[in-house]
């Protein structure tokens, strides 16, 4: 989203009528890394590598991230720390399975390919401090767009207005 907002701004396209739901689910870098690394292991399912499966798993497991979490720094940091601990255990196991002859770290390679090697930590895979700071800074960009979209839609329906909703990947994922 941040990249898309940047492109819109660069092109002079207004997004002042863009609203983001408080309860919108967040796909974070660790979700994408886990998705891509998992796809390289035995038993792959044919993922797009966008992090949807790990995000949905976290949502169903009641540990996923929402926009509202991002706007509450203490909550976000707590959830991030707990989620990263679990993802690191999985990634270390996958990394061991995928260790190639050159000794290259597949997790580091994936993060570099995604343009986020900056968040890599040799021992812990993810640098928690850098990552939490990055996402909390992004929260300041989207904060003005965040609203109770459920109420907004209900009010618009009552007023007879036309509504355009964006959805992706089916129920519960957007």
CSV table of N, CA and C in Angstrom, one decimal:
chain,number,residue,atom,x,y,z
A,1,UNK,N,0.8,-1.2,0.0
A,1,UNK,CA,0.0,0.0,0.0
A,1,UNK,C,0.9,1.2,0.0
A,2,UNK,N,1.9,1.2,0.8
A,2,UNK,CA,2.8,2.4,0.9
A,2,UNK,C,3.4,2.7,-0.5
A,3,UNK,N,3.8,1.7,-1.2
A,3,UNK,CA,4.4,1.8,-2.5
A,3,UNK,C,3.4,2.4,-3.5
A,4,UNK,N,2.2,1.9,-3.4
A,4,UNK,CA,1.1,2.4,-4.3
A,4,UNK,C,0.7,3.8,-4.0
A,5,UNK,N,0.7,4.2,-2.7
A,5,UNK,CA,0.4,5.6,-2.4
A,5,UNK,C,1.5,6.5,-2.9
A,6,UNK,N,2.8,6.0,-2.8
A,6,UNK,CA,3.9,6.8,-3.3
A,6,UNK,C,3.8,7.0,-4.8
A,7,UNK,N,3.4,6.0,-5.6
A,7,UNK,CA,3.2,6.1,-7.0
A,7,UNK,C,2.1,7.1,-7.4
A,8,UNK,N,1.0,6.9,-6.7
A,8,UNK,CA,-0.1,7.9,-6.9
A,8,UNK,C,0.3,9.3,-6.7
A,9,UNK,N,1.0,9.5,-5.6
A,9,UNK,CA,1.4,10.9,-5.3
A,9,UNK,C,2.4,11.4,-6.3
A,10,UNK,N,3.3,10.6,-6.7
A,10,UNK,CA,4.3,10.9,-7.8
A,10,UNK,C,3.6,11.3,-9.1
A,11,UNK,N,2.5,10.6,-9.4
A,11,UNK,CA,1.8,10.8,-10.6
A,11,UNK,C,0.7,11.9,-10.5
A,12,UNK,N,0.6,12.5,-9.3
A,12,UNK,CA,-0.3,13.6,-9.0
A,12,UNK,C,-1.8,13.1,-8.9
A,13,UNK,N,-2.0,11.8,-8.6
A,13,UNK,CA,-3.3,11.3,-8.5
A,13,UNK,C,-3.7,11.4,-7.0
A,14,UNK,N,-4.8,12.0,-6.7
A,14,UNK,CA,-5.3,12.2,-5.4
A,14,UNK,C,-5.9,10.8,-4.8
A,15,UNK,N,-5.6,10.6,-3.6
A,15,UNK,CA,-6.2,9.5,-2.9
A,15,UNK,C,-6.9,9.9,-1.6
A,16,UNK,N,-7.4,11.1,-1.7
A,16,UNK,CA,-8.1,11.7,-0.5
A,16,UNK,C,-9.4,11.0,-0.2
A,17,UNK,N,-10.0,10.3,-1.1
A,17,UNK,CA,-11.2,9.5,-0.9
A,17,UNK,C,-10.9,8.0,-0.6
A,18,UNK,N,-9.7,7.7,-0.3
A,18,UNK,CA,-9.3,6.3,0.0
A,18,UNK,C,-9.5,6.2,1.5
A,19,UNK,N,-10.2,5.1,1.9
A,19,UNK,CA,-10.4,4.9,3.3
A,19,UNK,C,-10.0,3.4,3.6
A,20,UNK,N,-9.4,3.3,4.8
A,20,UNK,CA,-8.8,2.0,5.2
A,20,UNK,C,-9.6,1.6,6.4
A,21,UNK,N,-10.1,0.3,6.4
A,21,UNK,CA,-10.8,-0.2,7.6
A,21,UNK,C,-9.9,-0.4,8.8
A,22,UNK,N,-10.4,-0.1,9.9
A,22,UNK,CA,-9.7,-0.4,11.2
A,22,UNK,C,-9.3,-1.9,11.3
A,23,UNK,N,-10.2,-2.7,10.8
A,23,UNK,CA,-10.0,-4.1,11.0
A,23,UNK,C,-9.4,-4.8,9.8
A,24,UNK,N,-8.9,-4.0,8.8
A,24,UNK,CA,-8.3,-4.6,7.7
A,24,UNK,C,-7.1,-5.5,8.1
A,25,UNK,N,-6.9,-6.6,7.5
A,25,UNK,CA,-5.8,-7.5,7.9
A,25,UNK,C,-4.5,-7.0,7.2
A,26,UNK,N,-3.4,-7.2,7.9
A,26,UNK,CA,-2.1,-6.7,7.4
A,26,UNK,C,-1.2,-7.9,7.0
A,27,UNK,N,-0.7,-7.8,5.8
A,27,UNK,CA,0.3,-8.8,5.3
A,27,UNK,C,1.7,-8.1,5.5
A,28,UNK,N,2.5,-8.6,6.4
A,28,UNK,CA,3.8,-8.0,6.7
A,28,UNK,C,4.9,-8.8,6.0
A,29,UNK,N,6.1,-8.2,6.0
A,29,UNK,CA,7.2,-8.9,5.4
A,29,UNK,C,7.4,-10.3,5.9
A,30,UNK,N,7.4,-10.5,7.2
A,30,UNK,CA,7.6,-11.9,7.6
A,30,UNK,C,6.6,-12.9,7.0
A,31,UNK,N,5.3,-12.5,6.8
A,31,UNK,CA,4.4,-13.4,6.1
A,31,UNK,C,4.8,-13.7,4.7
A,32,UNK,N,5.4,-12.8,4.0
A,32,UNK,CA,5.8,-13.0,2.6
A,32,UNK,C,7.0,-13.9,2.6
A,33,UNK,N,8.0,-13.7,3.6
A,33,UNK,CA,9.2,-14.5,3.6
A,33,UNK,C,8.8,-15.9,4.0
A,34,UNK,N,7.9,-16.1,5.0
A,34,UNK,CA,7.5,-17.5,5.3
A,34,UNK,C,6.8,-18.2,4.2
A,35,UNK,N,6.0,-17.5,3.5
A,35,UNK,CA,5.3,-18.0,2.3
A,35,UNK,C,6.2,-18.5,1.2
A,36,UNK,N,7.2,-17.7,0.9
A,36,UNK,CA,8.1,-18.0,-0.2
A,36,UNK,C,9.1,-19.1,0.2
A,37,UNK,N,9.6,-19.1,1.4
A,37,UNK,CA,10.5,-20.1,1.9
A,37,UNK,C,9.7,-21.5,2.0
A,38,UNK,N,8.5,-21.4,2.5
A,38,UNK,CA,7.7,-22.7,2.7
A,38,UNK,C,7.5,-23.3,1.3
A,39,UNK,N,7.3,-22.5,0.3
A,39,UNK,CA,7.1,-23.0,-1.1
A,39,UNK,C,8.3,-23.7,-1.7
A,40,UNK,N,9.4,-23.4,-1.2
A,40,UNK,CA,10.6,-24.1,-1.7
A,40,UNK,C,10.8,-25.5,-1.0
A,41,UNK,N,10.1,-25.7,0.0
A,41,UNK,CA,10.2,-27.0,0.8
A,41,UNK,C,9.3,-28.1,0.2
A,42,UNK,N,9.5,-29.3,0.7
A,42,UNK,CA,8.6,-30.4,0.3
A,42,UNK,C,7.2,-30.1,0.6
A,43,UNK,N,6.3,-30.6,-0.2
A,43,UNK,CA,4.9,-30.4,0.1
A,43,UNK,C,4.3,-29.0,-0.3
A,44,UNK,N,4.9,-28.4,-1.2
A,44,UNK,CA,4.5,-27.0,-1.7
A,44,UNK,C,3.1,-27.1,-2.2
A,45,UNK,N,2.4,-26.0,-2.1
A,45,UNK,CA,1.0,-25.9,-2.5
A,45,UNK,C,0.7,-25.0,-3.7
A,46,UNK,N,1.7,-24.3,-4.2
A,46,UNK,CA,1.5,-23.5,-5.3
A,46,UNK,C,1.1,-22.1,-5.0
A,47,UNK,N,1.7,-21.5,-4.0
A,47,UNK,CA,1.4,-20.2,-3.5
A,47,UNK,C,2.0,-19.1,-4.4
A,48,UNK,N,1.4,-17.9,-4.4
A,48,UNK,CA,1.9,-16.8,-5.2
A,48,UNK,C,3.0,-16.1,-4.5
A,49,UNK,N,3.3,-16.4,-3.2
A,49,UNK,CA,4.4,-15.9,-2.5
A,49,UNK,C,4.1,-14.5,-2.0
A,50,UNK,N,2.9,-14.1,-2.0
A,50,UNK,CA,2.5,-12.8,-1.5
A,50,UNK,C,2.2,-12.7,0.0
A,51,UNK,N,2.3,-13.9,0.7
A,51,UNK,CA,2.1,-13.9,2.1
A,51,UNK,C,0.7,-14.1,2.6
A,52,UNK,N,-0.2,-14.4,1.6
A,52,UNK,CA,-1.6,-14.6,2.0
A,52,UNK,C,-1.9,-15.8,2.9
A,53,UNK,N,-1.3,-16.9,2.6
A,53,UNK,CA,-1.5,-18.1,3.4
A,53,UNK,C,-1.1,-17.9,4.9
A,54,UNK,N,0.1,-17.4,5.1
A,54,UNK,CA,0.5,-17.2,6.5
A,54,UNK,C,-0.3,-16.1,7.2
A,55,UNK,N,-0.8,-15.1,6.4
A,55,UNK,CA,-1.6,-14.0,7.0
A,55,UNK,C,-3.0,-14.6,7.4
A,56,UNK,N,-3.5,-15.4,6.5
A,56,UNK,CA,-4.8,-16.0,6.8
A,56,UNK,C,-4.7,-17.0,8.0
A,57,UNK,N,-3.6,-17.8,8.0
A,57,UNK,CA,-3.4,-18.7,9.2
A,57,UNK,C,-3.3,-17.9,10.5
A,58,UNK,N,-2.7,-16.8,10.5
A,58,UNK,CA,-2.5,-15.9,11.7
A,58,UNK,C,-3.9,-15.4,12.1
A,59,UNK,N,-4.7,-15.0,11.1
A,59,UNK,CA,-6.0,-14.4,11.3
A,59,UNK,C,-6.9,-15.5,12.0
A,60,UNK,N,-6.9,-16.7,11.4
A,60,UNK,CA,-7.8,-17.7,11.9
A,60,UNK,C,-7.3,-18.1,13.3
A,61,UNK,N,-6.0,-18.1,13.5
A,61,UNK,CA,-5.4,-18.4,14.8
A,61,UNK,C,-5.5,-17.3,15.9
A,62,UNK,N,-6.1,-16.2,15.5
A,62,UNK,CA,-6.4,-15.0,16.4
A,62,UNK,C,-5.1,-14.3,16.8
A,63,UNK,N,-4.1,-14.4,15.9
A,63,UNK,CA,-2.9,-13.7,16.2
A,63,UNK,C,-2.4,-12.8,15.1
A,64,UNK,N,-3.3,-12.6,14.1
A,64,UNK,CA,-3.0,-11.8,13.0
A,64,UNK,C,-3.0,-10.3,13.3
A,65,UNK,N,-2.5,-9.5,12.4
A,65,UNK,CA,-2.3,-8.1,12.5
A,65,UNK,C,-3.5,-7.4,11.8
A,66,UNK,N,-4.0,-6.3,12.4
A,66,UNK,CA,-4.9,-5.5,11.8
A,66,UNK,C,-4.4,-4.0,11.7
A,67,UNK,N,-5.0,-3.2,11.0
A,67,UNK,CA,-4.6,-1.8,10.9
A,67,UNK,C,-4.7,-1.2,12.3
A,68,UNK,N,-5.7,-1.5,13.0
A,68,UNK,CA,-5.9,-1.0,14.4
A,68,UNK,C,-4.7,-1.3,15.3
A,69,UNK,N,-4.1,-2.5,15.1
A,69,UNK,CA,-2.9,-2.9,15.9
A,69,UNK,C,-1.8,-1.9,15.5
A,70,UNK,N,-1.7,-1.6,14.2
A,70,UNK,CA,-0.6,-0.8,13.7
A,70,UNK,C,-0.7,0.6,14.3
A,71,UNK,N,-1.9,1.1,14.6
A,71,UNK,CA,-2.1,2.4,15.2
A,71,UNK,C,-1.9,2.5,16.7
A,72,UNK,N,-1.7,1.3,17.3
A,72,UNK,CA,-1.5,1.2,18.7
A,72,UNK,C,-0.1,0.6,18.9
A,73,UNK,N,1.0,1.4,19.0
A,73,UNK,CA,2.3,0.9,19.1
A,73,UNK,C,2.6,-0.2,20.1
A,74,UNK,N,2.1,-0.1,21.3
A,74,UNK,CA,2.4,-1.1,22.3
A,74,UNK,C,1.8,-2.4,21.9
A,75,UNK,N,0.6,-2.4,21.4
A,75,UNK,CA,-0.1,-3.6,20.9
A,75,UNK,C,0.7,-4.2,19.7
A,76,UNK,N,1.0,-3.4,18.8
A,76,UNK,CA,1.7,-3.8,17.6
A,76,UNK,C,3.0,-4.5,17.9
A,77,UNK,N,3.8,-3.8,18.8
A,77,UNK,CA,5.1,-4.4,19.1
A,77,UNK,C,5.0,-5.7,19.8
A,78,UNK,N,4.0,-5.8,20.7
A,78,UNK,CA,3.8,-7.1,21.4
A,78,UNK,C,3.4,-8.2,20.5
A,79,UNK,N,2.5,-7.9,19.6
A,79,UNK,CA,2.1,-8.9,18.6
A,79,UNK,C,3.2,-9.3,17.6
A,80,UNK,N,4.0,-8.3,17.2
A,80,UNK,CA,5.1,-8.5,16.3
A,80,UNK,C,6.1,-9.4,17.0
A,81,UNK,N,6.4,-9.1,18.2
A,81,UNK,CA,7.5,-9.9,18.9
A,81,UNK,C,7.0,-11.4,19.0
A,82,UNK,N,5.7,-11.6,19.4
A,82,UNK,CA,5.2,-12.9,19.6
A,82,UNK,C,5.1,-13.7,18.2
A,83,UNK,N,4.7,-13.0,17.2
A,83,UNK,CA,4.5,-13.6,15.9
A,83,UNK,C,5.9,-13.9,15.3
A,84,UNK,N,6.9,-13.0,15.4
A,84,UNK,CA,8.2,-13.3,14.9
A,84,UNK,C,8.8,-14.5,15.6
A,85,UNK,N,8.6,-14.6,16.9
A,85,UNK,CA,9.2,-15.8,17.6
A,85,UNK,C,8.8,-17.1,17.0
A,86,UNK,N,7.5,-17.1,16.7
A,86,UNK,CA,6.9,-18.4,16.1
A,86,UNK,C,7.4,-18.5,14.6
A,87,UNK,N,7.4,-17.5,13.9
A,87,UNK,CA,7.9,-17.6,12.5
A,87,UNK,C,9.4,-17.9,12.4
A,88,UNK,N,10.1,-17.4,13.3
A,88,UNK,CA,11.6,-17.7,13.3
A,88,UNK,C,11.8,-19.2,13.5
A,89,UNK,N,11.0,-19.8,14.4
A,89,UNK,CA,11.2,-21.3,14.6
A,89,UNK,C,10.9,-22.0,13.3
A,90,UNK,N,9.8,-21.6,12.7
A,90,UNK,CA,9.5,-22.3,11.4
A,90,UNK,C,10.6,-22.1,10.3
A,91,UNK,N,11.0,-20.8,10.2
A,91,UNK,CA,12.0,-20.5,9.2
A,91,UNK,C,13.3,-21.2,9.4
A,92,UNK,N,13.7,-21.3,10.7
A,92,UNK,CA,15.0,-22.0,11.0
A,92,UNK,C,14.9,-23.5,10.6
A,93,UNK,N,13.7,-24.1,10.8
A,93,UNK,CA,13.5,-25.5,10.4
A,93,UNK,C,13.5,-25.6,8.8
A,94,UNK,N,12.8,-24.7,8.2
A,94,UNK,CA,12.8,-24.7,6.7
A,94,UNK,C,14.2,-24.4,6.2
A,95,UNK,N,14.9,-23.4,6.8
A,95,UNK,CA,16.3,-23.1,6.3
A,95,UNK,C,17.2,-24.3,6.4
A,96,UNK,N,17.1,-25.1,7.5
A,96,UNK,CA,17.9,-26.3,7.6
A,96,UNK,C,17.6,-27.3,6.5
A,97,UNK,N,16.3,-27.4,6.2
A,97,UNK,CA,15.9,-28.3,5.1
A,97,UNK,C,16.4,-27.9,3.8
A,98,UNK,N,16.5,-26.6,3.5
A,98,UNK,CA,16.8,-26.0,2.2
A,98,UNK,C,18.3,-25.7,2.1
A,99,UNK,N,19.1,-25.8,3.1
A,99,UNK,CA,20.5,-25.4,3.1
A,99,UNK,C,21.1,-26.1,1.8
A,100,UNK,N,21.7,-25.3,1.0
A,100,UNK,CA,22.3,-25.8,-0.2
A,100,UNK,C,23.8,-26.0,-0.1
A,101,UNK,N,24.4,-26.5,-1.1
A,101,UNK,CA,25.8,-26.9,-1.0
A,101,UNK,C,26.7,-25.7,-0.8
A,102,UNK,N,26.3,-24.5,-1.3
A,102,UNK,CA,27.1,-23.3,-1.1
A,102,UNK,C,27.1,-22.7,0.3
A,103,UNK,N,26.1,-23.3,1.1
A,103,UNK,CA,26.0,-22.7,2.4
A,103,UNK,C,25.2,-21.5,2.5
A,104,UNK,N,24.6,-21.1,1.4
A,104,UNK,CA,23.8,-19.8,1.3
A,104,UNK,C,22.6,-19.9,2.2
A,105,UNK,N,22.2,-18.8,2.9
A,105,UNK,CA,21.0,-18.8,3.7
A,105,UNK,C,19.8,-18.4,2.9
A,106,UNK,N,18.9,-19.4,2.7
A,106,UNK,CA,17.8,-19.2,1.8
A,106,UNK,C,16.9,-18.0,2.3
A,107,UNK,N,16.8,-17.9,3.6
A,107,UNK,CA,15.9,-16.8,4.2
A,107,UNK,C,16.5,-15.5,3.9
A,108,UNK,N,17.8,-15.4,4.0
A,108,UNK,CA,18.4,-14.1,3.7
A,108,UNK,C,18.3,-13.8,2.2
A,109,UNK,N,18.4,-14.8,1.3
A,109,UNK,CA,18.2,-14.6,-0.1
A,109,UNK,C,16.8,-14.1,-0.4
A,110,UNK,N,15.8,-14.7,0.2
A,110,UNK,CA,14.4,-14.3,0.0
A,110,UNK,C,14.2,-12.8,0.4
A,111,UNK,N,14.8,-12.5,1.6
A,111,UNK,CA,14.6,-11.1,2.1
A,111,UNK,C,15.3,-10.1,1.1
A,112,UNK,N,16.5,-10.5,0.6
A,112,UNK,CA,17.2,-9.6,-0.3
A,112,UNK,C,16.4,-9.5,-1.6
A,113,UNK,N,15.8,-10.6,-2.1
A,113,UNK,CA,15.0,-10.5,-3.3
A,113,UNK,C,13.8,-9.6,-3.2
A,114,UNK,N,13.3,-9.6,-2.0
A,114,UNK,CA,12.1,-8.7,-1.7
A,114,UNK,C,12.5,-7.3,-1.4
A,115,UNK,N,13.8,-7.0,-1.4
A,115,UNK,CA,14.3,-5.7,-1.2
A,115,UNK,C,14.3,-5.3,0.3
A,116,UNK,N,14.4,-6.3,1.2
A,116,UNK,CA,14.3,-6.0,2.6
A,116,UNK,C,15.4,-6.7,3.4
A,117,UNK,N,16.6,-6.8,2.8
A,117,UNK,CA,17.7,-7.5,3.5
A,117,UNK,C,18.0,-6.7,4.8
A,118,UNK,N,17.7,-5.4,4.8
A,118,UNK,CA,17.9,-4.5,5.9
A,118,UNK,C,17.4,-5.1,7.2
A,119,UNK,N,16.3,-5.9,7.1
A,119,UNK,CA,15.6,-6.4,8.3
A,119,UNK,C,16.2,-7.8,8.7
A,120,UNK,N,17.2,-8.3,8.0
A,120,UNK,CA,17.8,-9.6,8.3
A,120,UNK,C,18.7,-9.5,9.5
A,121,UNK,N,18.6,-10.5,10.4
A,121,UNK,CA,19.5,-10.6,11.5
A,121,UNK,C,20.0,-12.0,11.5
A,122,UNK,N,21.3,-12.2,11.5
A,122,UNK,CA,22.0,-13.5,11.4
A,122,UNK,C,21.4,-14.5,12.4
A,123,UNK,N,21.3,-14.1,13.6
A,123,UNK,CA,20.8,-15.1,14.7
A,123,UNK,C,19.3,-15.2,14.8
A,124,UNK,N,18.6,-14.1,14.7
A,124,UNK,CA,17.2,-14.1,14.9
A,124,UNK,C,16.3,-14.0,13.7
A,125,UNK,N,17.0,-14.0,12.5
A,125,UNK,CA,16.4,-13.9,11.2
A,125,UNK,C,15.8,-12.5,10.9
A,126,UNK,N,14.9,-12.0,11.8
A,126,UNK,CA,14.4,-10.7,11.7
A,126,UNK,C,14.9,-9.8,12.8
A,127,UNK,N,15.3,-8.5,12.4
A,127,UNK,CA,15.7,-7.5,13.3
A,127,UNK,C,14.4,-6.9,13.8
A,128,UNK,N,14.0,-7.2,15.0
A,128,UNK,CA,12.7,-6.8,15.6
A,128,UNK,C,12.7,-5.2,15.7
A,129,UNK,N,13.7,-4.6,16.2
A,129,UNK,CA,13.7,-3.2,16.4
A,129,UNK,C,13.6,-2.4,15.1
A,130,UNK,N,14.3,-2.8,14.1
A,130,UNK,CA,14.3,-2.2,12.7
A,130,UNK,C,12.9,-2.4,12.1
A,131,UNK,N,12.4,-3.6,12.3
A,131,UNK,CA,11.1,-3.9,11.7
A,131,UNK,C,9.9,-3.1,12.4
A,132,UNK,N,9.9,-3.1,13.7
A,132,UNK,CA,8.9,-2.4,14.4
A,132,UNK,C,8.9,-0.9,14.1
A,133,UNK,N,10.1,-0.4,14.0
A,133,UNK,CA,10.2,1.1,13.7
A,133,UNK,C,9.7,1.4,12.3
A,134,UNK,N,10.1,0.5,11.4
A,134,UNK,CA,9.6,0.7,10.0
A,134,UNK,C,8.1,0.7,9.9
A,135,UNK,N,7.5,-0.3,10.5
A,135,UNK,CA,6.0,-0.4,10.4
A,135,UNK,C,5.3,0.7,11.2
A,136,UNK,N,5.8,1.1,12.3
A,136,UNK,CA,5.2,2.2,13.1
A,136,UNK,C,5.4,3.5,12.3
A,137,UNK,N,6.4,3.7,11.6
A,137,UNK,CA,6.6,4.9,10.8
A,137,UNK,C,5.5,4.9,9.6
A,138,UNK,N,5.3,3.7,9.0
A,138,UNK,CA,4.3,3.6,8.0
A,138,UNK,C,2.9,3.9,8.5
A,139,UNK,N,2.7,3.6,9.8
A,139,UNK,CA,1.4,3.8,10.4
A,139,UNK,C,1.0,5.3,10.3
A,140,UNK,N,2.0,6.1,10.5
A,140,UNK,CA,1.7,7.6,10.4
A,140,UNK,C,1.2,8.0,9.1
A,141,UNK,N,1.7,7.3,8.0
A,141,UNK,CA,1.3,7.7,6.6
A,141,UNK,C,-0.2,7.3,6.4
A,142,UNK,N,-0.6,6.1,6.9
A,142,UNK,CA,-2.0,5.7,6.6
A,142,UNK,C,-3.0,6.2,7.7
A,143,UNK,N,-2.5,6.6,8.8
A,143,UNK,CA,-3.4,7.0,9.9
A,143,UNK,C,-4.6,7.9,9.5
A,144,UNK,N,-4.3,8.9,8.7
A,144,UNK,CA,-5.4,9.8,8.3
A,144,UNK,C,-6.5,9.1,7.4
A,145,UNK,N,-6.2,8.0,6.8
A,145,UNK,CA,-7.1,7.3,6.0
A,145,UNK,C,-7.9,6.2,6.7
A,146,UNK,N,-7.5,5.9,7.9
A,146,UNK,CA,-8.1,4.9,8.7
A,146,UNK,C,-9.4,5.3,9.3
A,147,UNK,N,-10.5,4.5,9.1
A,147,UNK,CA,-11.8,4.9,9.7
A,147,UNK,C,-12.6,3.7,9.9
A,148,UNK,N,-13.7,3.9,10.6
A,148,UNK,CA,-14.7,2.8,10.8
A,148,UNK,C,-15.5,2.6,9.5
A,149,UNK,N,-15.0,1.8,8.6
A,149,UNK,CA,-15.6,1.7,7.3
A,149,UNK,C,-16.9,1.0,7.3
A,150,UNK,N,-17.1,0.1,8.3
A,150,UNK,CA,-18.4,-0.5,8.5
A,150,UNK,C,-19.5,0.5,8.7
A,151,UNK,N,-19.3,1.4,9.6
A,151,UNK,CA,-20.3,2.5,9.8
A,151,UNK,C,-20.4,3.4,8.6
A,152,UNK,N,-19.3,3.7,8.0
A,152,UNK,CA,-19.3,4.5,6.8
A,152,UNK,C,-20.2,3.9,5.7
A,153,UNK,N,-20.0,2.6,5.4
A,153,UNK,CA,-20.8,1.9,4.4
A,153,UNK,C,-22.3,1.9,4.8
A,154,UNK,N,-22.6,1.6,6.0
A,154,UNK,CA,-24.0,1.6,6.5
A,154,UNK,C,-24.7,3.0,6.3
A,155,UNK,N,-23.9,4.1,6.6
A,155,UNK,CA,-24.5,5.4,6.4
A,155,UNK,C,-24.7,5.7,5.0
A,156,UNK,N,-23.7,5.3,4.1
A,156,UNK,CA,-23.8,5.6,2.7
A,156,UNK,C,-25.0,4.8,2.1
A,157,UNK,N,-25.2,3.6,2.5
A,157,UNK,CA,-26.4,2.8,2.1
A,157,UNK,C,-27.7,3.4,2.4
A,158,UNK,N,-27.8,3.9,3.7
A,158,UNK,CA,-29.0,4.6,4.1
A,158,UNK,C,-29.3,5.8,3.3
A,159,UNK,N,-28.2,6.5,2.9
A,159,UNK,CA,-28.3,7.7,2.1
A,159,UNK,C,-28.5,7.4,0.6
A,160,UNK,N,-28.5,6.2,0.2
A,160,UNK,CA,-28.7,5.8,-1.2
A,160,UNK,C,-27.5,6.0,-2.1
A,161,UNK,N,-26.3,6.1,-1.5
A,161,UNK,CA,-25.1,6.4,-2.3
A,161,UNK,C,-24.6,5.1,-2.9
A,162,UNK,N,-23.8,5.3,-4.0
A,162,UNK,CA,-23.2,4.2,-4.7
A,162,UNK,C,-21.9,3.9,-3.9
A,163,UNK,N,-21.5,2.6,-3.8
A,163,UNK,CA,-20.3,2.2,-3.1
A,163,UNK,C,-19.4,1.3,-3.9
A,164,UNK,N,-18.1,1.6,-3.9
A,164,UNK,CA,-17.2,0.8,-4.6
A,164,UNK,C,-16.3,0.2,-3.5
A,165,UNK,N,-16.3,-1.2,-3.4
A,165,UNK,CA,-15.5,-1.9,-2.4
A,165,UNK,C,-14.4,-2.6,-3.1
A,166,UNK,N,-13.2,-2.7,-2.5
A,166,UNK,CA,-12.1,-3.4,-3.1
A,166,UNK,C,-11.9,-4.7,-2.2
A,167,UNK,N,-11.8,-5.8,-2.9
A,167,UNK,CA,-11.6,-7.1,-2.2
A,167,UNK,C,-10.6,-7.9,-2.9
A,168,UNK,N,-9.9,-8.8,-2.2
A,168,UNK,CA,-8.9,-9.6,-2.8
A,168,UNK,C,-8.9,-11.0,-2.2
A,169,UNK,N,-8.7,-12.0,-3.1
A,169,UNK,CA,-8.5,-13.3,-2.6
A,169,UNK,C,-9.6,-14.0,-1.9
A,170,UNK,N,-10.8,-13.4,-1.9
A,170,UNK,CA,-12.0,-14.1,-1.3
A,170,UNK,C,-12.3,-13.6,0.1
A,171,UNK,N,-13.2,-14.3,0.7
A,171,UNK,CA,-13.7,-14.0,2.0
A,171,UNK,C,-12.7,-14.0,3.0
A,172,UNK,N,-12.7,-13.0,3.9
A,172,UNK,CA,-11.9,-12.8,5.1
A,172,UNK,C,-10.4,-12.4,4.8
A,173,UNK,N,-10.0,-12.4,3.6
A,173,UNK,CA,-8.6,-12.0,3.3
A,173,UNK,C,-8.4,-10.6,3.1
A,174,UNK,N,-9.4,-9.8,2.8
A,174,UNK,CA,-9.2,-8.4,2.5
A,174,UNK,C,-10.0,-7.6,3.5
